[in-house]
Short mmCIF file of N, CA and C in Angstrom, two decimals:
data_model
loop_
_atom_site.label_atom_id
_atom_site.label_comp_id
_atom_site.label_asym_id
_atom_site.label_seq_id
_atom_site.Cartn_x
_atom_site.Cartn_y
_atom_site.Cartn_z
N MET A 1 1.01 -1.20 0.28
CA MET A 1 0.15 0.12 0.13
C MET A 1 1.00 1.38 -0.30
N ALA A 2 1.99 1.28 0.70
CA ALA A 2 2.71 2.33 0.74
C ALA A 2 3.37 2.75 -0.41
N VAL A 3 3.68 1.48 -1.40
CA VAL A 3 4.61 1.55 -2.07
C VAL A 3 3.81 2.34 -3.42
N HIS A 4 2.33 2.29 -3.29
CA HIS A 4 1.40 2.65 -4.53
C HIS A 4 1.29 4.24 -4.00
N LEU A 5 0.98 4.55 -2.61
CA LEU A 5 1.05 5.72 -2.57
C LEU A 5 2.30 6.76 -2.98
N SER A 6 3.44 6.29 -2.46
CA SER A 6 4.66 6.77 -2.95
C SER A 6 4.60 6.93 -4.51
N VAL A 7 4.51 5.89 -5.32
CA VAL A 7 4.40 6.38 -6.82
C VAL A 7 3.39 6.94 -7.03
N MET A 8 2.18 7.43 -6.65
CA MET A 8 1.44 8.38 -7.25
C MET A 8 1.83 9.82 -6.55
N ALA A 9 2.23 9.92 -5.70
CA ALA A 9 2.90 11.17 -5.16
C ALA A 9 3.96 11.41 -5.85
N LEU A 10 4.75 10.39 -6.51
CA LEU A 10 5.98 10.95 -7.53
C LEU A 10 5.53 11.32 -8.54
N PHE A 11 4.32 10.59 -9.23
CA PHE A 11 3.68 11.09 -10.42
C PHE A 11 3.28 12.25 -10.32
N ALA A 12 2.30 12.64 -9.46
CA ALA A 12 2.07 13.71 -9.14
C ALA A 12 2.83 14.90 -9.31
N ALA A 13 3.64 14.61 -8.78
CA ALA A 13 4.90 15.94 -8.40
C ALA A 13 5.64 16.04 -9.75
N ALA A 14 5.64 15.09 -10.63
CA ALA A 14 6.26 15.09 -11.78
C ALA A 14 5.59 15.69 -12.69
N VAL A 15 4.26 15.73 -13.03
CA VAL A 15 3.42 16.28 -13.66
C VAL A 15 3.03 17.55 -13.06
N ALA A 16 2.92 17.94 -12.25
CA ALA A 16 2.68 19.06 -11.43
C ALA A 16 3.85 20.12 -11.75
N ALA A 17 5.04 19.41 -11.90
CA ALA A 17 6.48 20.16 -12.32
C ALA A 17 6.63 20.60 -13.64
N ILE A 18 6.05 19.71 -14.58
CA ILE A 18 6.16 19.79 -16.16
C ILE A 18 4.89 20.90 -16.19
N PHE A 19 3.83 21.01 -15.91
CA PHE A 19 2.89 22.01 -16.54
C PHE A 19 3.22 22.88 -15.69
N GLY A 20 3.48 23.13 -14.52
CA GLY A 20 4.05 24.48 -13.95
C GLY A 20 5.21 25.17 -14.79
N VAL A 21 6.05 24.26 -15.16
CA VAL A 21 7.00 25.43 -15.92
C VAL A 21 6.59 25.44 -17.53
N LEU A 22 5.55 24.67 -18.13
CA LEU A 22 5.17 25.04 -19.50
C LEU A 22 4.18 25.92 -19.47
N VAL A 23 3.22 26.17 -18.39
CA VAL A 23 2.39 27.00 -18.39
C VAL A 23 2.55 28.44 -18.03
N HIS A 24 3.56 28.67 -17.13
CA HIS A 24 3.53 29.95 -16.78
C HIS A 24 5.25 30.55 -16.95
N ASP A 25 5.81 31.50 -16.68
CA ASP A 25 7.08 32.13 -17.31
C ASP A 25 7.56 32.78 -15.91
N ALA A 26 7.09 32.94 -14.80
CA ALA A 26 7.44 33.55 -13.66
C ALA A 26 7.48 32.21 -12.48
N PRO A 27 8.72 32.09 -12.13
CA PRO A 27 9.04 30.97 -11.20
C PRO A 27 7.91 30.86 -10.10
N ARG A 28 7.96 32.25 -9.49
CA ARG A 28 6.53 32.07 -7.98
C ARG A 28 5.20 31.76 -8.97
N ASP A 29 4.93 31.97 -9.96
CA ASP A 29 3.64 31.65 -10.84
C ASP A 29 3.67 29.85 -11.08
N GLN A 30 4.93 29.66 -11.66
CA GLN A 30 5.32 28.13 -11.89
C GLN A 30 5.32 27.01 -10.32
N VAL A 31 5.54 27.90 -9.50
CA VAL A 31 5.77 26.89 -8.14
C VAL A 31 3.77 27.30 -7.54
N ARG A 32 3.50 27.96 -7.68
CA ARG A 32 2.32 27.98 -7.12
C ARG A 32 1.21 27.24 -7.95
N LEU A 33 1.63 27.24 -9.30
CA LEU A 33 0.53 26.55 -10.25
C LEU A 33 0.82 25.09 -9.84
N ALA A 34 2.26 24.39 -9.63
CA ALA A 34 2.55 23.11 -9.45
C ALA A 34 2.05 22.63 -8.25
N VAL A 35 2.26 23.36 -7.06
CA VAL A 35 1.34 22.88 -5.90
C VAL A 35 -0.07 23.06 -5.89
N ARG A 36 -0.55 23.31 -6.36
CA ARG A 36 -2.00 23.29 -7.23
C ARG A 36 -2.40 22.11 -7.76
N ILE A 37 -1.70 21.92 -8.78
CA ILE A 37 -1.84 20.57 -9.67
C ILE A 37 -1.67 19.36 -8.72
N PHE A 38 -0.28 19.60 -7.81
CA PHE A 38 -0.29 18.37 -7.08
C PHE A 38 -1.19 17.79 -5.99
N GLY A 39 -1.61 19.19 -5.49
CA GLY A 39 -2.64 18.83 -4.07
C GLY A 39 -4.09 18.19 -5.17
N GLY A 40 -4.36 19.15 -6.01
CA GLY A 40 -5.66 18.26 -6.89
C GLY A 40 -5.39 16.85 -7.25
N LEU A 41 -4.29 16.75 -7.67
CA LEU A 41 -4.12 15.15 -8.12
C LEU A 41 -3.78 13.95 -6.87
N VAL A 42 -3.59 14.54 -5.73
CA VAL A 42 -3.34 13.63 -4.75
C VAL A 42 -4.73 13.70 -4.01
N VAL A 43 -5.54 14.87 -3.77
CA VAL A 43 -6.50 14.60 -3.14
C VAL A 43 -7.46 14.14 -4.17
N GLY A 44 -7.61 14.26 -5.35
CA GLY A 44 -8.43 13.61 -6.33
C GLY A 44 -8.52 12.09 -6.39
N ALA A 45 -7.30 11.45 -6.32
CA ALA A 45 -6.93 10.25 -6.42
C ALA A 45 -7.45 9.64 -4.43
N TYR A 46 -7.24 10.25 -3.91
CA TYR A 46 -7.57 9.78 -2.65
C TYR A 46 -9.09 9.53 -2.86
N LEU A 47 -9.83 10.85 -3.16
CA LEU A 47 -11.38 10.70 -2.97
C LEU A 47 -12.13 9.87 -4.10
N VAL A 48 -11.22 9.45 -5.43
CA VAL A 48 -11.65 8.30 -6.18
C VAL A 48 -11.73 7.12 -5.49
N GLY A 49 -10.48 6.81 -4.87
CA GLY A 49 -10.23 5.81 -3.91
C GLY A 49 -11.28 5.28 -3.38
N TRP A 50 -11.66 6.16 -1.84
CA TRP A 50 -12.92 6.12 -1.18
C TRP A 50 -14.22 6.22 -1.88
N ILE A 51 -14.47 6.58 -3.05
CA ILE A 51 -15.54 6.02 -3.43
C ILE A 51 -15.33 4.65 -4.34
N MET A 52 -14.49 4.62 -4.83
CA MET A 52 -14.25 2.81 -5.26
C MET A 52 -14.73 2.25 -4.32
N ILE A 53 -14.03 2.24 -3.01
CA ILE A 53 -14.33 1.19 -1.94
C ILE A 53 -15.62 1.48 -1.27
N GLY A 54 -16.30 2.47 -1.33
CA GLY A 54 -17.90 2.46 -1.13
C GLY A 54 -18.40 1.73 -1.90
N LEU A 55 -18.10 1.63 -3.59
CA LEU A 55 -19.17 1.48 -4.27
C LEU A 55 -18.67 -0.15 -4.66
N TYR A 56 -17.61 -0.46 -4.79
CA TYR A 56 -17.14 -1.83 -5.11
C TYR A 56 -16.61 -2.95 -3.45
N GLY A 57 -16.32 -2.17 -2.62
CA GLY A 57 -15.69 -2.49 -1.53
C GLY A 57 -16.04 -3.78 -0.61
#
């Protein structure tokens, strides 16, 4: 279980960093967007996991 969570967090961090750099020019805006994307991916995956447990659990 811990391996899945760490792989998900690593993937979310990579996606967030790439999109942050691609979308904005200013470093502060890049970091802010990357943090928002990272948080959205982690929280979204967590919520989807709980929904799947409720439906199929």
